Coordinates of C-alpha atoms and ligand atoms in Angstrom, one line a residue:
M1 CA -7.5 -37.3 33.7
S2 CA -7.2 -36.6 30.1
H3 CA -3.9 -37.5 28.3
A4 CA -4.6 -35.2 25.4
P5 CA -1.6 -32.9 24.9
A6 CA -2.2 -29.5 26.5
R7 CA -3.2 -26.9 24.0
P8 CA -1.0 -23.9 24.5
S9 CA -2.8 -20.8 25.8
S10 CA -3.0 -18.0 23.3
A11 CA -0.2 -16.3 25.2
E12 CA 2.1 -19.4 24.7
R13 CA 1.4 -19.8 20.9
T14 CA 4.0 -18.4 18.6
P15 CA 3.0 -14.8 18.1
L16 CA 2.2 -13.8 14.5
H17 CA 4.9 -11.7 12.9
V18 CA 3.1 -8.7 11.7
P19 CA 4.5 -7.2 8.5
H20 CA 5.7 -3.6 9.1
H21 CA 4.6 -2.3 5.7
V22 CA 1.6 -3.7 3.8
A23 CA 0.8 -2.5 0.3
I24 CA -2.5 -3.2 -1.4
I25 CA -3.7 -3.2 -5.0
M26 CA -7.4 -2.5 -4.5
D27 CA -9.2 -4.2 -7.3
G28 CA -12.7 -5.3 -8.1
N29 CA -14.8 -2.2 -7.5
G30 CA -16.3 -2.4 -11.0
R31 CA -17.1 -6.1 -10.8
W32 CA -18.6 -5.7 -7.3
A33 CA -21.1 -3.1 -8.8
Q34 CA -21.8 -5.0 -12.0
K35 CA -22.7 -8.2 -10.1
R36 CA -25.4 -6.1 -8.4
G37 CA -26.6 -4.3 -11.5
L38 CA -25.2 -1.0 -10.2
P39 CA -23.1 1.6 -12.0
R40 CA -19.3 1.1 -11.6
I41 CA -19.1 4.3 -9.5
E42 CA -21.2 2.7 -6.8
G43 CA -18.4 0.1 -6.5
H44 CA -15.8 2.8 -6.1
R45 CA -18.1 4.5 -3.5
R46 CA -18.1 1.2 -1.5
G47 CA -14.4 0.9 -2.2
V48 CA -13.8 4.2 -0.3
E49 CA -15.6 2.7 2.7
T50 CA -13.2 -0.2 2.6
V51 CA -10.3 2.2 2.4
R52 CA -11.5 3.7 5.6
T53 CA -12.1 0.4 7.4
T54 CA -8.8 -1.2 6.2
T55 CA -6.8 1.9 7.3
F56 CA -7.9 1.2 10.9
A57 CA -8.0 -2.6 10.6
A58 CA -4.3 -2.6 9.6
R59 CA -3.4 -0.5 12.5
D60 CA -5.4 -2.7 14.9
L61 CA -3.4 -5.7 13.6
G62 CA -0.1 -4.0 14.3
V63 CA 0.9 -2.8 10.8
K64 CA 2.9 0.4 10.9
M65 CA 2.6 1.5 7.2
L66 CA -0.2 0.9 4.7
T67 CA 0.2 1.8 1.1
L68 CA -2.9 1.8 -1.1
Y69 CA -2.9 2.0 -4.9
A70 CA -5.7 4.5 -5.3
F71 CA -5.1 5.8 -8.8
S72 CA -2.6 4.7 -11.4
V73 CA -1.0 6.7 -14.2
E74 CA -3.0 4.4 -16.5
N75 CA -6.3 5.1 -14.8
W76 CA -6.6 8.5 -16.7
K77 CA -7.5 6.4 -19.8
R78 CA -10.8 5.3 -18.2
P79 CA -14.0 6.9 -19.5
Q80 CA -14.0 10.6 -18.5
D81 CA -17.1 10.3 -16.3
E82 CA -15.5 7.5 -14.3
V83 CA -12.2 9.5 -13.9
G84 CA -14.3 12.5 -12.8
A85 CA -16.2 10.5 -10.3
L86 CA -13.0 9.0 -8.9
M87 CA -11.6 12.5 -8.4
G88 CA -14.8 13.6 -6.8
L89 CA -14.7 10.6 -4.4
L90 CA -11.1 11.3 -3.5
E91 CA -11.9 14.9 -2.8
Y92 CA -14.9 13.9 -0.6
Y93 CA -12.7 11.3 1.2
L94 CA -9.9 13.8 1.9
K95 CA -12.3 16.4 3.2
K96 CA -14.0 13.9 5.5
E97 CA -10.9 12.1 6.7
L98 CA -8.7 15.1 7.7
A99 CA -10.4 15.4 11.2
T100 CA -10.3 11.6 11.6
F101 CA -6.6 11.4 10.8
V102 CA -5.8 14.2 13.3
R103 CA -8.0 12.6 16.0
D104 CA -6.6 9.1 15.4
R105 CA -3.0 10.1 14.7
V106 CA -2.7 8.8 11.2
R107 CA 0.1 10.3 9.2
L108 CA -0.8 10.8 5.5
R109 CA 1.7 10.7 2.7
T110 CA 1.5 10.2 -1.0
I111 CA 3.6 8.7 -3.8
G112 CA 3.1 9.5 -7.5
R113 CA 2.9 12.5 -9.7
T114 CA 0.5 14.4 -7.4
E115 CA 1.4 17.6 -9.1
E116 CA -0.7 16.5 -12.1
M117 CA -3.8 15.8 -9.9
P118 CA -6.7 18.4 -9.8
A119 CA -5.7 21.6 -7.9
G120 CA -8.4 21.1 -5.2
I121 CA -7.1 17.6 -4.4
Q122 CA -3.5 18.9 -4.3
K123 CA -4.5 21.5 -1.8
L124 CA -6.3 19.0 0.4
L125 CA -3.4 16.7 0.2
R126 CA -0.9 19.4 1.2
A127 CA -3.1 20.4 4.2
T128 CA -3.6 16.9 5.4
I129 CA 0.1 16.0 5.0
E130 CA 1.1 19.1 6.9
E131 CA -1.4 18.6 9.7
T132 CA -0.5 14.9 10.3
K133 CA 3.2 15.1 9.8
E134 CA 4.1 14.5 13.5
F135 CA 2.2 11.2 13.8
T136 CA 5.0 8.7 13.1
D137 CA 3.5 5.6 14.7
Y138 CA 1.2 4.8 11.8
T139 CA 1.4 6.0 8.2
L140 CA -1.1 5.7 5.4
V141 CA 0.5 6.2 1.9
L142 CA -1.8 6.9 -1.0
A143 CA -0.4 6.0 -4.4
L144 CA -2.0 8.7 -6.6
N145 CA -1.2 9.1 -10.3
Y146 CA 1.4 6.5 -9.5
G147 CA 3.3 4.1 -11.8
S148 CA 6.6 2.4 -11.2
R149 CA 7.9 3.2 -14.6
T150 CA 7.2 6.9 -14.3
E151 CA 8.7 6.7 -10.8
V152 CA 12.0 5.3 -12.2
V153 CA 12.0 8.0 -15.0
D154 CA 11.5 10.7 -12.4
A155 CA 14.2 9.2 -10.1
A156 CA 16.7 8.9 -13.0
R157 CA 16.0 12.5 -14.0
A158 CA 16.5 13.8 -10.4
Y159 CA 19.6 11.6 -10.0
A160 CA 21.1 12.9 -13.2
A161 CA 20.4 16.5 -12.1
A162 CA 22.1 15.7 -8.8
V163 CA 25.2 14.3 -10.6
A164 CA 25.3 17.4 -12.8
A165 CA 25.1 19.6 -9.7
G166 CA 28.0 17.7 -8.1
Q167 CA 25.8 16.3 -5.3
E168 CA 26.2 12.7 -6.4
K169 CA 29.2 11.0 -8.0
L170 CA 28.3 8.8 -10.9
N171 CA 31.0 6.3 -10.1
D172 CA 29.6 5.8 -6.6
G173 CA 26.2 4.8 -8.1
S174 CA 24.6 2.1 -5.9
W175 CA 21.0 1.0 -5.1
A176 CA 21.4 2.8 -1.8
S177 CA 22.1 6.1 -3.4
F178 CA 19.7 5.8 -6.4
S179 CA 16.8 4.6 -4.2
R180 CA 16.9 8.0 -2.4
Y181 CA 15.4 9.5 -5.5
L182 CA 12.4 7.3 -5.6
Y183 CA 9.1 8.6 -4.3
T184 CA 9.4 6.1 -1.4
A185 CA 12.9 7.3 -0.4
E186 CA 12.0 7.7 3.3
F187 CA 9.8 4.6 3.6
P188 CA 10.7 1.0 4.3
E189 CA 10.1 -1.5 1.5
P190 CA 6.8 -3.3 1.6
D191 CA 6.9 -6.7 3.3
L192 CA 3.6 -7.9 2.0
V193 CA 1.7 -6.9 -1.1
I194 CA -1.9 -7.9 -1.4
R195 CA -4.1 -7.8 -4.6
T196 CA -7.8 -8.3 -4.3
S197 CA -10.3 -9.5 -6.9
G198 CA -8.5 -12.7 -8.1
E199 CA -6.2 -10.9 -10.6
N200 CA -2.6 -12.1 -10.3
R201 CA -0.7 -9.1 -11.6
I202 CA 1.4 -6.3 -10.2
S203 CA 0.2 -3.7 -12.6
N204 CA 3.2 -1.3 -12.4
F205 CA 2.9 -1.0 -8.6
L206 CA 6.1 -0.7 -6.4
L207 CA 8.0 -3.0 -8.8
L208 CA 11.4 -2.1 -7.3
Q209 CA 10.4 -1.7 -3.7
A210 CA 8.6 -5.1 -3.7
A211 CA 11.7 -7.0 -4.9
Y212 CA 11.7 -9.1 -1.7
A213 CA 8.0 -8.7 -0.7
E214 CA 5.6 -11.6 -0.3
F215 CA 2.6 -11.5 -2.5
V216 CA -0.9 -12.6 -1.5
F217 CA -3.7 -12.7 -4.1
T218 CA -7.2 -13.0 -2.8
P219 CA -10.4 -13.5 -4.8
V220 CA -12.3 -11.1 -2.5
L221 CA -13.5 -8.0 -4.4
W222 CA -12.2 -4.8 -2.8
P223 CA -15.5 -3.5 -1.5
D224 CA -16.0 -6.9 0.3
F225 CA -12.4 -6.9 1.8
T226 CA -12.6 -7.1 5.6
K227 CA -10.3 -7.1 8.6
A228 CA -10.6 -10.9 8.6
D229 CA -9.3 -11.0 5.0
L230 CA -6.4 -8.8 6.0
A231 CA -5.6 -11.0 9.0
A232 CA -5.8 -14.1 6.7
A233 CA -3.2 -12.5 4.3
I234 CA -1.0 -11.7 7.3
A235 CA -1.3 -15.4 8.5
E236 CA -0.3 -16.5 4.9
F237 CA 2.7 -14.1 5.1
N238 CA 3.7 -15.9 8.3
R239 CA 3.7 -19.3 6.5
R240 CA 6.2 -18.1 4.0
E241 CA 9.9 -18.1 4.5
R242 CA 11.6 -14.9 3.3
R243 CA 15.2 -15.7 2.3
F244 CA 16.4 -12.5 0.7
G245 CA 18.6 -14.5 -1.6
L246 CA 20.1 -16.7 1.2
T247 CA 19.6 -20.4 1.9
S248 CA 17.2 -21.7 4.6
E249 CA 20.3 -22.9 6.5
Q250 CA 21.9 -19.5 6.5
L251 CA 18.6 -18.0 7.9
K252 CA 18.4 -20.7 10.6
P253 CA 22.0 -21.4 11.6
A254 CA 20.9 -22.9 14.9
A255 CA 18.4 -25.3 13.3
A256 CA 21.0 -26.4 10.7
A257 CA 23.6 -27.1 13.4
V258 CA 21.5 -29.8 15.2
K259 CA 20.7 -31.7 11.9
Ligands
FPP1 C1 -10.0 -0.9 -9.0 O1 -11.3 -1.3 -9.3 C2 -9.9 0.2 -8.2 C3 -9.4 1.5 -8.6 C4 -9.5 2.0 -10.0 C5 -8.7 2.3 -7.6 C6 -9.3 2.2 -6.2 C7 -10.1 3.3 -5.9 C8 -10.9 3.4 -4.8 C9 -10.9 2.4 -3.8 C10 -11.7 4.6 -4.6 C11 -11.0 5.9 -4.4 C12 -9.8 5.8 -3.5 C13 -9.6 6.6 -2.4 C14 -8.4 6.5 -1.6 C15 -10.6 7.6 -1.9 P1 -11.7 -1.5 -10.8 O2 -12.6 -0.4 -11.2 O3 -10.5 -1.7 -11.6 O4 -12.6 -2.9 -10.7 P2 -12.8 -3.9 -11.8 O5 -11.5 -4.5 -12.2 O6 -13.7 -4.9 -11.2 O7 -13.4 -3.2 -13.0

């Protein structure tokens, strides 16, 4: 008879706590292509495939909301042919994915100044958002022409207009009331923010919403990012202790009491 301690069955192991909302800064498409002597756009094309696989990988793992940083306000400054190619890919992606989203019950939403995107893309976005609005179990949020600073400016403007119209009282100003004017008003805050490609920056992405998020930086280039990499980031999230400004003891009163 073996005296080795019994290994718990998978059902007995502590279940992983899956973050409700995962947000990803998809980075490294250009380097992926350059490493292979391919044009940068080839990296973006492969990046779109990863958008597709990650959308379903996240849902399989139990994530309820996935936000992807697809195009930033700063990305317009890239060479014109690259911006044009990215818009072309986005249009192709939206045309192709609409049927999939409807079949697989994925709700699409966006954050960012989408009114400045090309008209064809705006039209596709409106149609996809409309056709998928009932699917509340899983939401894909695309950050398009997004930047946190422009988001704050837009929110401040809308808030000021609401004060002027007598809908908000300036003296009652609080985060709860102001945050209703952010693009993300109806979304929960991200629990986990992942950035690929080994860069350790936030790059103007969900700066306010990620105030209490965990950050995982992975060296994997976006086109190579797999379901296993996402699962690894979720496992890392599970090793962290989120304190929201409290102490460990406050978070675990029972554990502290037996010390
Ligand atoms: C960063 O790679 C990636 C982007 C500019 C945005 C991500 C875009 C896609 C995945 C394709 C389009 C998206 C959708 C949703 C259809 P980079 O070019 O900055 O890479 P580098 O840092 O290696 O140059």
